[in-house]
PDB file of C-alpha atoms in Angstrom:
ATOM      1  CA  MET A1451     -18.237  15.452 -12.965  1.00  0.00           C
ATOM      2  CA  LEU A1452     -18.052  13.392  -9.775  1.00  0.00           C
ATOM      3  CA  GLU A1453     -20.041  14.400  -6.618  1.00  0.00           C
ATOM      4  CA  ASN A1454     -20.748  13.225  -3.219  1.00  0.00           C
ATOM      5  CA  ARG A1455     -20.737   9.394  -3.059  1.00  0.00           C
ATOM      6  CA  ALA A1456     -19.325   8.942  -6.438  1.00  0.00           C
ATOM      7  CA  LEU A1457     -16.398  11.028  -5.449  1.00  0.00           C
ATOM      8  CA  HIS A1458     -15.925   9.135  -2.274  1.00  0.00           C
ATOM      9  CA  CYS A1459     -16.118   5.882  -4.204  1.00  0.00           C
ATOM     10  CA  VAL A1460     -13.050   6.725  -6.196  1.00  0.00           C
ATOM     11  CA  LEU A1461     -11.232   8.703  -3.354  1.00  0.00           C
ATOM     12  CA  GLY A1462     -11.855   5.640  -0.969  1.00  0.00           C
ATOM     13  CA  ALA A1463     -10.184   3.320  -3.494  1.00  0.00           C
ATOM     14  CA  TYR A1464      -7.171   5.483  -3.826  1.00  0.00           C
ATOM     15  CA  VAL A1465      -6.564   6.195  -0.193  1.00  0.00           C
ATOM     16  CA  ALA A1466      -7.084   2.593   0.815  1.00  0.00           C
ATOM     17  CA  ASP A1467      -4.392   1.613  -1.837  1.00  0.00           C
ATOM     18  CA  ALA A1468      -1.864   4.273  -0.714  1.00  0.00           C
ATOM     19  CA  ALA A1469      -2.514   3.253   2.928  1.00  0.00           C
ATOM     20  CA  ALA A1470      -1.590  -0.314   2.101  1.00  0.00           C
ATOM     21  CA  LEU A1471       1.525   0.170   0.185  1.00  0.00           C
ATOM     22  CA  GLY A1472       4.014  -0.142   2.985  1.00  0.00           C
ATOM     23  CA  PHE A1473       3.240  -3.654   3.683  1.00  0.00           C
ATOM     24  CA  HIS A1474       1.852  -4.812   0.213  1.00  0.00           C
ATOM     25  CA  TRP A1475       2.751  -8.362  -0.515  1.00  0.00           C
ATOM     26  CA  LEU A1476       4.200  -9.072   2.960  1.00  0.00           C
ATOM     27  CA  TYR A1477       2.708 -12.540   3.732  1.00  0.00           C
ATOM     28  CA  ASP A1478       3.508 -12.609   7.384  1.00  0.00           C
ATOM     29  CA  GLN A1479       0.754 -11.080   9.600  1.00  0.00           C
ATOM     30  CA  SER A1480       3.022 -11.171  12.696  1.00  0.00           C
ATOM     31  CA  LEU A1481       5.605  -9.007  10.959  1.00  0.00           C
ATOM     32  CA  ILE A1482       3.062  -6.508   9.825  1.00  0.00           C
ATOM     33  CA  ALA A1483       1.787  -6.225  13.299  1.00  0.00           C
ATOM     34  CA  ARG A1484       5.324  -5.997  14.718  1.00  0.00           C
ATOM     35  CA  TYR A1485       6.546  -3.135  12.289  1.00  0.00           C
ATOM     36  CA  GLY A1486       3.026  -1.514  11.913  1.00  0.00           C
ATOM     37  CA  GLY A1487       1.585  -1.858  15.225  1.00  0.00           C
ATOM     38  CA  ASP A1488      -1.926  -0.496  15.815  1.00  0.00           C
ATOM     39  CA  HIS A1489      -1.436   1.865  12.767  1.00  0.00           C
ATOM     40  CA  PRO A1490       0.065  -0.118   9.897  1.00  0.00           C
ATOM     41  CA  GLU A1491      -1.315   2.300   7.320  1.00  0.00           C
ATOM     42  CA  PHE A1492       0.913   4.851   5.355  1.00  0.00           C
ATOM     43  CA  HIS A1493       4.085   2.771   6.353  1.00  0.00           C
ATOM     44  CA  LEU A1494       7.242   3.634   4.372  1.00  0.00           C
ATOM     45  CA  PRO A1495       8.104   0.647   2.102  1.00  0.00           C
ATOM     46  CA  ASN A1496      11.244  -1.137   3.666  1.00  0.00           C
ATOM     47  CA  ARG A1497      12.864  -4.169   1.986  1.00  0.00           C
ATOM     48  CA  GLU A1498      14.442  -5.256   5.173  1.00  0.00           C
ATOM     49  CA  GLU A1499      11.241  -5.799   6.954  1.00  0.00           C
ATOM     50  CA  TYR A1500      10.085  -8.385   4.318  1.00  0.00           C
ATOM     51  CA  GLY A1501      12.972 -10.886   4.815  1.00  0.00           C
ATOM     52  CA  ASP A1502      11.842 -14.002   3.045  1.00  0.00           C
ATOM     53  CA  LYS A1503       8.090 -13.631   3.924  1.00  0.00           C
ATOM     54  CA  GLY A1504       6.966 -11.792   0.789  1.00  0.00           C
ATOM     55  CA  TYR A1505       7.675  -9.967  -2.435  1.00  0.00           C
ATOM     56  CA  PHE A1506       9.122  -6.348  -2.120  1.00  0.00           C
ATOM     57  CA  ALA A1507       7.787  -4.696  -5.268  1.00  0.00           C
ATOM     58  CA  HIS A1508       7.851  -0.880  -4.362  1.00  0.00           C
ATOM     59  CA  GLU A1509      11.501   0.125  -4.081  1.00  0.00           C
ATOM     60  CA  GLY A1510      11.736   3.783  -4.033  1.00  0.00           C
ATOM     61  CA  LYS A1511       8.084   4.489  -3.369  1.00  0.00           C
ATOM     62  CA  ALA A1512       7.230   7.025  -0.585  1.00  0.00           C
ATOM     63  CA  ILE A1513       4.422   7.300   1.884  1.00  0.00           C
ATOM     64  CA  GLY A1514       1.278   8.204   0.164  1.00  0.00           C
ATOM     65  CA  ASP A1515       2.161   6.759  -3.235  1.00  0.00           C
ATOM     66  CA  LEU A1516      -0.201   4.660  -5.052  1.00  0.00           C
ATOM     67  CA  SER A1517       0.527   1.013  -6.179  1.00  0.00           C
ATOM     68  CA  HIS A1518       0.180  -0.196  -9.843  1.00  0.00           C
ATOM     69  CA  TYR A1519      -3.522  -0.889  -8.836  1.00  0.00           C
ATOM     70  CA  GLY A1520      -4.126   2.763  -8.230  1.00  0.00           C
ATOM     71  CA  ALA A1521      -2.334   3.566 -11.524  1.00  0.00           C
ATOM     72  CA  GLN A1522      -4.841   1.073 -13.214  1.00  0.00           C
ATOM     73  CA  LEU A1523      -7.703   2.920 -11.668  1.00  0.00           C
ATOM     74  CA  THR A1524      -6.255   6.257 -12.962  1.00  0.00           C
ATOM     75  CA  ALA A1525      -6.114   4.871 -16.532  1.00  0.00           C
ATOM     76  CA  MET A1526      -9.902   4.278 -16.357  1.00  0.00           C
ATOM     77  CA  LEU A1527     -10.493   7.685 -14.842  1.00  0.00           C
ATOM     78  CA  ASP A1528      -8.478   9.320 -17.637  1.00  0.00           C
ATOM     79  CA  SER A1529     -10.539   7.574 -20.235  1.00  0.00           C
ATOM     80  CA  LEU A1530     -13.821   8.750 -18.631  1.00  0.00           C
ATOM     81  CA  GLN A1531     -12.938  12.204 -17.458  1.00  0.00           C
ATOM     82  CA  SER A1532     -13.384  14.034 -20.874  1.00  0.00           C
ATOM     83  CA  SER A1533     -16.898  12.802 -21.669  1.00  0.00           C
ATOM     84  CA  GLY A1534     -18.037  10.775 -18.757  1.00  0.00           C
ATOM     85  CA  ASP A1535     -18.957   7.739 -20.906  1.00  0.00           C
ATOM     86  CA  TYR A1536     -17.129   4.453 -21.356  1.00  0.00           C
ATOM     87  CA  GLN A1537     -15.549   3.561 -24.672  1.00  0.00           C
ATOM     88  CA  GLU A1538     -13.228   0.450 -24.991  1.00  0.00           C
ATOM     89  CA  GLU A1539     -11.060   2.044 -27.572  1.00  0.00           C
ATOM     90  CA  ARG A1540     -10.417   5.127 -25.427  1.00  0.00           C
ATOM     91  CA  TYR A1541      -9.715   3.029 -22.336  1.00  0.00           C
ATOM     92  CA  ILE A1542      -7.189   1.058 -24.145  1.00  0.00           C
ATOM     93  CA  GLN A1543      -5.564   4.137 -25.299  1.00  0.00           C
ATOM     94  CA  ALA A1544      -5.523   5.381 -21.676  1.00  0.00           C
ATOM     95  CA  TYR A1545      -4.273   2.097 -20.391  1.00  0.00           C
ATOM     96  CA  ARG A1546      -1.341   2.097 -22.843  1.00  0.00           C
ATOM     97  CA  HIS A1547      -0.652   5.687 -22.010  1.00  0.00           C
ATOM     98  CA  TRP A1548      -0.020   4.496 -18.485  1.00  0.00           C
ATOM     99  CA  PHE A1549       1.636   1.223 -18.776  1.00  0.00           C
ATOM    100  CA  ASP A1550       3.165   0.831 -22.293  1.00  0.00           C
ATOM    101  CA  PHE A1551       6.765   1.584 -22.985  1.00  0.00           C
ATOM    102  CA  GLY A1552       7.494   5.090 -21.871  1.00  0.00           C
ATOM    103  CA  GLY A1553       4.267   5.292 -20.119  1.00  0.00           C
ATOM    104  CA  MET A1554       3.225   7.276 -17.096  1.00  0.00           C
ATOM    105  CA  TRP A1555       3.622   4.480 -14.631  1.00  0.00           C
ATOM    106  CA  GLN A1556       7.029   4.043 -13.072  1.00  0.00           C
ATOM    107  CA  GLY A1557       7.069   0.781 -10.890  1.00  0.00           C
ATOM    108  CA  TYR A1558       6.047  -2.810 -10.726  1.00  0.00           C
ATOM    109  CA  ILE A1559       4.247  -4.126 -13.662  1.00  0.00           C
ATOM    110  CA  ASP A1560       2.093  -7.250 -12.843  1.00  0.00           C
ATOM    111  CA  HIS A1561       1.515 -10.490 -14.693  1.00  0.00           C
ATOM    112  CA  PRO A1562      -1.833  -9.540 -16.333  1.00  0.00           C
ATOM    113  CA  THR A1563      -0.565  -6.051 -17.500  1.00  0.00           C
ATOM    114  CA  ARG A1564       2.541  -7.823 -19.033  1.00  0.00           C
ATOM    115  CA  GLY A1565       0.181 -10.388 -20.676  1.00  0.00           C
ATOM    116  CA  THR A1566      -2.342  -7.554 -22.043  1.00  0.00           C
ATOM    117  CA  LEU A1567       0.566  -5.555 -23.442  1.00  0.00           C
ATOM    118  CA  LEU A1568       1.981  -8.745 -25.207  1.00  0.00           C
ATOM    119  CA  ASN A1569      -1.375  -9.478 -26.542  1.00  0.00           C
ATOM    120  CA  ILE A1570      -1.777  -5.811 -27.883  1.00  0.00           C
ATOM    121  CA  TYR A1571       1.517  -6.001 -29.742  1.00  0.00           C
ATOM    122  CA  GLN A1572       0.708  -9.385 -31.269  1.00  0.00           C
ATOM    123  CA  ARG A1573      -2.639  -8.291 -32.471  1.00  0.00           C
ATOM    124  CA  GLU A1574      -1.370  -5.055 -33.909  1.00  0.00           C
ATOM    125  CA  ALA A1575       1.395  -7.089 -35.745  1.00  0.00           C
ATOM    126  CA  GLN A1576      -1.332  -9.234 -37.244  1.00  0.00           C
ATOM    127  CA  GLU A1577      -3.596  -6.166 -37.864  1.00  0.00           C
ATOM    128  CA  GLN A1578      -6.335  -7.728 -35.613  1.00  0.00           C
ATOM    129  CA  PRO A1579      -8.762  -5.837 -33.502  1.00  0.00           C
ATOM    130  CA  LEU A1580      -7.776  -4.984 -29.858  1.00  0.00           C
ATOM    131  CA  SER A1581     -11.170  -5.756 -28.363  1.00  0.00           C
ATOM    132  CA  GLY A1582     -10.834  -8.322 -25.430  1.00  0.00           C
ATOM    133  CA  CYS A1583      -7.068  -7.918 -25.444  1.00  0.00           C
ATOM    134  CA  GLY A1584      -6.621  -8.922 -21.743  1.00  0.00           C
ATOM    135  CA  ALA A1585      -4.527 -11.789 -20.357  1.00  0.00           C
ATOM    136  CA  ASP A1586      -6.327 -15.053 -19.485  1.00  0.00           C
ATOM    137  CA  ASP A1587      -6.069 -14.164 -15.792  1.00  0.00           C
ATOM    138  CA  THR A1588      -8.228 -14.083 -12.673  1.00  0.00           C
ATOM    139  CA  GLN A1589      -6.083 -11.788 -10.402  1.00  0.00           C
ATOM    140  CA  ASN A1590      -7.207  -8.589  -8.736  1.00  0.00           C
ATOM    141  CA  PRO A1591      -6.384  -6.173 -11.529  1.00  0.00           C
ATOM    142  CA  ALA A1592      -9.725  -7.337 -12.993  1.00  0.00           C
ATOM    143  CA  LEU A1593     -11.450  -5.171 -10.399  1.00  0.00           C
ATOM    144  CA  SER A1594      -9.120  -2.025 -10.387  1.00  0.00           C
ATOM    145  CA  ASN A1595     -10.778  -0.105 -12.891  1.00  0.00           C
ATOM    146  CA  LEU A1596     -14.319  -0.528 -11.545  1.00  0.00           C
ATOM    147  CA  PRO A1597     -14.526   2.390  -8.934  1.00  0.00           C
ATOM    148  CA  ALA A1598     -14.148   4.963 -11.742  1.00  0.00           C
ATOM    149  CA  LEU A1599     -16.418   3.201 -14.170  1.00  0.00           C
ATOM    150  CA  ILE A1600     -19.261   2.781 -11.765  1.00  0.00           C
ATOM    151  CA  ALA A1601     -18.816   6.285 -10.336  1.00  0.00           C
ATOM    152  CA  TYR A1602     -19.311   7.641 -13.795  1.00  0.00           C
ATOM    153  CA  CYS A1603     -21.635   5.205 -15.426  1.00  0.00           C
ATOM    154  CA  GLY A1604     -23.165   3.092 -12.617  1.00  0.00           C
ATOM    155  CA  HIS A1605     -26.545   5.063 -12.877  1.00  0.00           C
ATOM    156  CA  GLN A1606     -27.152   3.492 -16.278  1.00  0.00           C
ATOM    157  CA  ASP A1607     -29.772   0.848 -16.388  1.00  0.00           C
ATOM    158  CA  ASP A1608     -27.562  -1.792 -17.681  1.00  0.00           C
ATOM    159  CA  ILE A1609     -23.813  -1.360 -16.909  1.00  0.00           C
ATOM    160  CA  SER A1610     -22.895  -4.994 -17.292  1.00  0.00           C
ATOM    161  CA  GLN A1611     -21.844  -4.773 -20.826  1.00  0.00           C
ATOM    162  CA  ALA A1612     -19.426  -1.935 -20.041  1.00  0.00           C
ATOM    163  CA  VAL A1613     -18.097  -3.780 -16.971  1.00  0.00           C
ATOM    164  CA  GLU A1614     -17.390  -6.966 -19.046  1.00  0.00           C
ATOM    165  CA  SER A1615     -15.834  -4.883 -21.739  1.00  0.00           C
ATOM    166  CA  ALA A1616     -13.470  -3.095 -19.391  1.00  0.00           C
ATOM    167  CA  VAL A1617     -12.464  -6.266 -17.437  1.00  0.00           C
ATOM    168  CA  ARG A1618     -11.684  -8.056 -20.717  1.00  0.00           C
ATOM    169  CA  VAL A1619      -9.317  -5.309 -21.771  1.00  0.00           C
ATOM    170  CA  THR A1620      -6.946  -6.401 -18.903  1.00  0.00           C
ATOM    171  CA  ASN A1621      -8.483  -9.923 -17.743  1.00  0.00           C
ATOM    172  CA  ASN A1622     -10.022 -11.753 -20.611  1.00  0.00           C
ATOM    173  CA  ASN A1623     -11.381 -14.632 -18.560  1.00  0.00           C
ATOM    174  CA  ASP A1624     -15.074 -15.553 -17.889  1.00  0.00           C
ATOM    175  CA  GLN A1625     -14.429 -15.980 -14.110  1.00  0.00           C
ATOM    176  CA  ALA A1626     -12.774 -12.598 -13.769  1.00  0.00           C
ATOM    177  CA  VAL A1627     -15.886 -11.096 -15.455  1.00  0.00           C
ATOM    178  CA  LEU A1628     -18.197 -12.852 -12.952  1.00  0.00           C
ATOM    179  CA  TYR A1629     -16.204 -11.374 -10.055  1.00  0.00           C
ATOM    180  CA  ALA A1630     -16.199  -7.880 -11.694  1.00  0.00           C
ATOM    181  CA  GLN A1631     -20.067  -7.924 -12.127  1.00  0.00           C
ATOM    182  CA  ALA A1632     -20.338  -8.831  -8.505  1.00  0.00           C
ATOM    183  CA  ALA A1633     -18.003  -5.985  -7.453  1.00  0.00           C
ATOM    184  CA  ALA A1634     -20.021  -3.680  -9.766  1.00  0.00           C
ATOM    185  CA  LEU A1635     -23.165  -4.603  -8.049  1.00  0.00           C
ATOM    186  CA  MET A1636     -21.667  -3.826  -4.680  1.00  0.00           C
ATOM    187  CA  LEU A1637     -20.424  -0.450  -5.933  1.00  0.00           C
ATOM    188  CA  GLN A1638     -23.763   0.519  -7.254  1.00  0.00           C
ATOM    189  CA  SER A1639     -25.438  -0.393  -4.145  1.00  0.00           C
ATOM    190  CA  ALA A1640     -22.927   1.779  -2.213  1.00  0.00           C
ATOM    191  CA  LEU A1641     -23.690   4.732  -4.563  1.00  0.00           C
ATOM    192  CA  ARG A1642     -27.285   4.423  -3.732  1.00  0.00           C
ATOM    193  CA  GLY A1643     -26.568   4.656  -0.049  1.00  0.00           C
ATOM    194  CA  GLY A1644     -26.583   1.035   1.031  1.00  0.00           C
ATOM    195  CA  SER A1645     -24.757  -0.185   4.031  1.00  0.00           C
ATOM    196  CA  PRO A1646     -21.850  -2.468   3.602  1.00  0.00           C
ATOM    197  CA  TYR A1647     -23.926  -5.528   4.399  1.00  0.00           C
ATOM    198  CA  VAL A1648     -26.522  -4.420   1.809  1.00  0.00           C
ATOM    199  CA  CYS A1649     -23.746  -3.991  -0.615  1.00  0.00           C
ATOM    200  CA  VAL A1650     -22.438  -7.478  -0.218  1.00  0.00           C
ATOM    201  CA  MET A1651     -25.992  -9.047  -0.493  1.00  0.00           C
ATOM    202  CA  ALA A1652     -26.537  -6.919  -3.718  1.00  0.00           C
ATOM    203  CA  ALA A1653     -23.726  -8.992  -5.343  1.00  0.00           C
ATOM    204  CA  ARG A1654     -25.807 -12.194  -4.916  1.00  0.00           C
ATOM    205  CA  ASN A1655     -27.504 -11.130  -8.200  1.00  0.00           C
ATOM    206  CA  ALA A1656     -24.289 -12.011  -9.979  1.00  0.00           C
ATOM    207  CA  GLY A1657     -25.016 -15.804  -9.914  1.00  0.00           C
ATOM    208  CA  ALA A1658     -24.636 -18.980  -7.968  1.00  0.00           C
ATOM    209  CA  PHE A1659     -20.839 -18.953  -8.173  1.00  0.00           C
ATOM    210  CA  ILE A1660     -20.595 -15.525  -6.369  1.00  0.00           C
ATOM    211  CA  ASP A1661     -23.497 -16.785  -3.921  1.00  0.00           C
ATOM    212  CA  ALA A1662     -21.174 -19.524  -2.832  1.00  0.00           C
ATOM    213  CA  GLN A1663     -18.263 -17.055  -2.199  1.00  0.00           C
ATOM    214  CA  ILE A1664     -20.441 -14.783  -0.071  1.00  0.00           C
ATOM    215  CA  ASP A1665     -21.863 -17.712   1.852  1.00  0.00           C
ATOM    216  CA  LYS A1666     -18.247 -18.704   2.619  1.00  0.00           C
ATOM    217  CA  ALA A1667     -17.587 -15.180   4.019  1.00  0.00           C
ATOM    218  CA  GLU A1668     -20.775 -15.414   6.075  1.00  0.00           C
ATOM    219  CA  SER A1669     -19.955 -18.882   7.461  1.00  0.00           C
ATOM    220  CA  LEU A1670     -16.654 -17.519   8.846  1.00  0.00           C
ATOM    221  CA  SER A1671     -18.381 -14.733  10.750  1.00  0.00           C
ATOM    222  CA  GLU A1672     -16.994 -15.971  14.078  1.00  0.00           C
ATOM    223  CA  LYS A1673     -13.541 -15.416  12.868  1.00  0.00           C
ATOM    224  CA  THR A1674     -11.407 -12.208  12.386  1.00  0.00           C
ATOM    225  CA  SER A1675     -10.646 -11.186   8.789  1.00  0.00           C
ATOM    226  CA  ARG A1676      -7.058 -11.903   9.559  1.00  0.00           C
ATOM    227  CA  GLU A1677      -7.894 -15.489  10.335  1.00  0.00           C
ATOM    228  CA  VAL A1678      -9.969 -15.560   7.206  1.00  0.00           C
ATOM    229  CA  ALA A1679      -7.240 -14.422   5.074  1.00  0.00           C
ATOM    230  CA  ALA A1680      -4.934 -16.833   6.578  1.00  0.00           C
ATOM    231  CA  GLU A1681      -7.421 -19.586   5.794  1.00  0.00           C
ATOM    232  CA  VAL A1682      -8.544 -18.923   2.301  1.00  0.00           C
ATOM    233  CA  GLY A1683      -5.401 -17.186   1.082  1.00  0.00           C
ATOM    234  CA  MET A1684      -3.714 -13.807   0.886  1.00  0.00           C
ATOM    235  CA  ALA A1685      -2.468 -13.814  -2.569  1.00  0.00           C
ATOM    236  CA  CYS A1686      -3.725 -12.019  -5.768  1.00  0.00           C
ATOM    237  CA  GLN A1687      -6.221 -14.572  -6.967  1.00  0.00           C
ATOM    238  CA  LEU A1688      -9.946 -13.255  -6.854  1.00  0.00           C
ATOM    239  CA  GLU A1689     -11.045 -16.694  -5.505  1.00  0.00           C
ATOM    240  CA  ALA A1690      -9.272 -15.733  -2.171  1.00  0.00           C
ATOM    241  CA  SER A1691      -9.497 -11.954  -2.306  1.00  0.00           C
ATOM    242  CA  PHE A1692     -13.115 -11.836  -3.016  1.00  0.00           C
ATOM    243  CA  VAL A1693     -13.951 -13.755   0.095  1.00  0.00           C
ATOM    244  CA  VAL A1694     -11.725 -11.627   2.277  1.00  0.00           C
ATOM    245  CA  ILE A1695     -13.261  -8.339   0.807  1.00  0.00           C
ATOM    246  CA  CYS A1696     -16.811  -9.675   1.674  1.00  0.00           C
ATOM    247  CA  HIS A1697     -15.700 -10.615   5.291  1.00  0.00           C
ATOM    248  CA  LEU A1698     -14.200  -7.134   5.825  1.00  0.00           C
ATOM    249  CA  LEU A1699     -17.446  -5.531   4.531  1.00  0.00           C
ATOM    250  CA  LEU A1700     -19.653  -7.766   6.665  1.00  0.00           C
ATOM    251  CA  ASN A1701     -17.602  -6.872   9.680  1.00  0.00           C
ATOM    252  CA  THR A1702     -16.730  -3.271   9.310  1.00  0.00           C
ATOM    253  CA  GLN A1703     -17.078  -0.564  11.966  1.00  0.00           C
ATOM    254  CA  SER A1704     -15.714   2.326   9.893  1.00  0.00           C
ATOM    255  CA  TYR A1705     -13.446   2.917   6.782  1.00  0.00           C
ATOM    256  CA  GLU A1706     -10.519   3.471   8.979  1.00  0.00           C
ATOM    257  CA  GLN A1707     -10.985   0.166  10.948  1.00  0.00           C
ATOM    258  CA  ALA A1708     -11.697  -1.961   7.881  1.00  0.00           C
ATOM    259  CA  ILE A1709      -8.830  -0.548   5.852  1.00  0.00           C
ATOM    260  CA  ARG A1710      -6.461  -1.059   8.759  1.00  0.00           C
ATOM    261  CA  GLU A1711      -7.634  -4.563   9.182  1.00  0.00           C
ATOM    262  CA  ASN A1712      -7.170  -5.259   5.445  1.00  0.00           C
ATOM    263  CA  ILE A1713      -3.472  -4.248   5.771  1.00  0.00           C
ATOM    264  CA  LEU A1714      -3.033  -6.473   8.823  1.00  0.00           C
ATOM    265  CA  CYS A1715      -4.504  -9.351   6.719  1.00  0.00           C
ATOM    266  CA  GLY A1716      -1.387  -9.409   4.686  1.00  0.00           C
ATOM    267  CA  GLY A1717      -0.486 -10.408   1.236  1.00  0.00           C
ATOM    268  CA  ASP A1718      -2.123  -8.503  -1.725  1.00  0.00           C
ATOM    269  CA  SER A1719      -3.605  -5.892   0.579  1.00  0.00           C
ATOM    270  CA  CYS A1720      -3.485  -3.212  -2.087  1.00  0.00           C
ATOM    271  CA  GLY A1721      -5.299  -5.511  -4.636  1.00  0.00           C
ATOM    272  CA  ARG A1722      -8.168  -5.988  -2.132  1.00  0.00           C
ATOM    273  CA  ALA A1723      -7.964  -2.150  -1.034  1.00  0.00           C
ATOM    274  CA  ILE A1724      -9.359  -0.932  -4.353  1.00  0.00           C
ATOM    275  CA  THR A1725     -12.757  -2.553  -4.179  1.00  0.00           C
ATOM    276  CA  LEU A1726     -12.924  -2.325  -0.373  1.00  0.00           C
ATOM    277  CA  GLY A1727     -12.027   1.163  -0.122  1.00  0.00           C
ATOM    278  CA  ALA A1728     -14.338   2.224  -2.984  1.00  0.00           C
ATOM    279  CA  VAL A1729     -17.357   0.472  -1.326  1.00  0.00           C
ATOM    280  CA  LEU A1730     -16.667   1.946   2.051  1.00  0.00           C
ATOM    281  CA  GLY A1731     -15.891   5.438   0.724  1.00  0.00           C
ATOM    282  CA  ALA A1732     -19.331   5.665  -0.947  1.00  0.00           C
ATOM    283  CA  CYS A1733     -21.243   3.898   1.949  1.00  0.00           C
ATOM    284  CA  TYR A1734     -19.708   6.090   4.691  1.00  0.00           C
ATOM    285  CA  SER A1735     -19.767   9.346   2.680  1.00  0.00           C
ATOM    286  CA  GLY A1736     -21.118  12.126   4.935  1.00  0.00           C
ATOM    287  CA  THR A1737     -20.964  10.104   8.239  1.00  0.00           C
ATOM    288  CA  GLU A1738     -18.513   9.927  11.171  1.00  0.00           C
ATOM    289  CA  GLN A1739     -17.167   6.582   9.741  1.00  0.00           C
ATOM    290  CA  THR A1740     -15.871   8.222   6.444  1.00  0.00           C
ATOM    291  CA  ILE A1741     -12.438   8.466   5.199  1.00  0.00           C
ATOM    292  CA  PRO A1742     -10.138  10.166   7.643  1.00  0.00           C
ATOM    293  CA  ALA A1743      -9.215  13.652   6.501  1.00  0.00           C
ATOM    294  CA  GLU A1744      -5.580  13.107   7.468  1.00  0.00           C
ATOM    295  CA  TRP A1745      -5.480   9.903   5.306  1.00  0.00           C
ATOM    296  CA  ILE A1746      -6.699  11.930   2.329  1.00  0.00           C
ATOM    297  CA  THR A1747      -4.056  14.510   2.929  1.00  0.00           C
ATOM    298  CA  LYS A1748      -1.296  11.910   3.038  1.00  0.00           C
ATOM    299  CA  THR A1749      -2.338  10.288  -0.333  1.00  0.00           C
ATOM    300  CA  GLN A1750      -0.760  11.446  -3.696  1.00  0.00           C
ATOM    301  CA  LEU A1751      -3.910  11.802  -5.597  1.00  0.00           C
ATOM    302  CA  PRO A1752      -3.784  11.845  -9.317  1.00  0.00           C
ATOM    303  CA  PRO A1753      -4.558  15.372 -10.837  1.00  0.00           C
ATOM    304  CA  VAL A1754      -7.358  13.899 -13.084  1.00  0.00           C
ATOM    305  CA  LEU A1755      -9.410  13.248  -9.902  1.00  0.00           C
ATOM    306  CA  PHE A1756      -9.607  17.073  -9.215  1.00  0.00           C
ATOM    307  CA  GLN A1757     -10.313  17.581 -12.871  1.00  0.00           C
ATOM    308  CA  SER A1758     -13.362  15.168 -12.441  1.00  0.00           C
ATOM    309  CA  LEU A1759     -14.754  17.709  -9.919  1.00  0.00           C
ATOM    310  CA  ARG A1760     -15.231  20.564 -12.400  1.00  0.00           C
TER     311      ARG A1760
END
């Protein structure tokens, strides 16, 4: 059962993802500002607004719908809801229930998901175990399952093994695991009531490589997050996304302000939104800076989230 900060951790991820969908993968900040104005959140996806400045992936999606990142989070939530503990085999089953042929998800399938499914088919054909079946990939899907995993299991003394296992189901890559361990430390800090700054500093325990990424975000403190995204990259690779997420957290004023700024940064805003929204949702739970109620109402939340409240 999810309560208080744990609930707001998962809820914050979902709302941030849905809020960003309308301009997801539009790589022109000026176009986002033109069409989204001061309130780019919950914008109806429109192919004509993209021109040749991005990749339009969400044909037929409505305001409040989740992206494939939100669906990836739901796969993890599904696997945890019945017992509250992580089991790799159960997570793989839930993941396939969502993304395999005839699965629940209807929409864009990203590169690591395609690679993961192909690896699963190949291993099954060769009667090999499915453990660590993920694609060799360092993109944002490596972090999509973490809000649910940490919300349910983050109180455990050593969650790092479960984090690594869950990441390697979809992103079987050592660097992806490092980023995920850092994000998990941020989320654990948020669940303990840490400020966004404290959460970023908590990730320093993940190692020197992550320290360098955080140092980079701090060194760019005089710049806006939009300027940082334009400088380090707006795409799906964690090398860019992690710096932007850290910069947004280090300069946040509220959940609403940070999620809005993330959208205006452009590019893979939905990919960044999962971690960003989860940390801020937990950090600001019970405060005036929390998730706006009207944003929650607009989001098409999965039924399993409400089952988690029982």
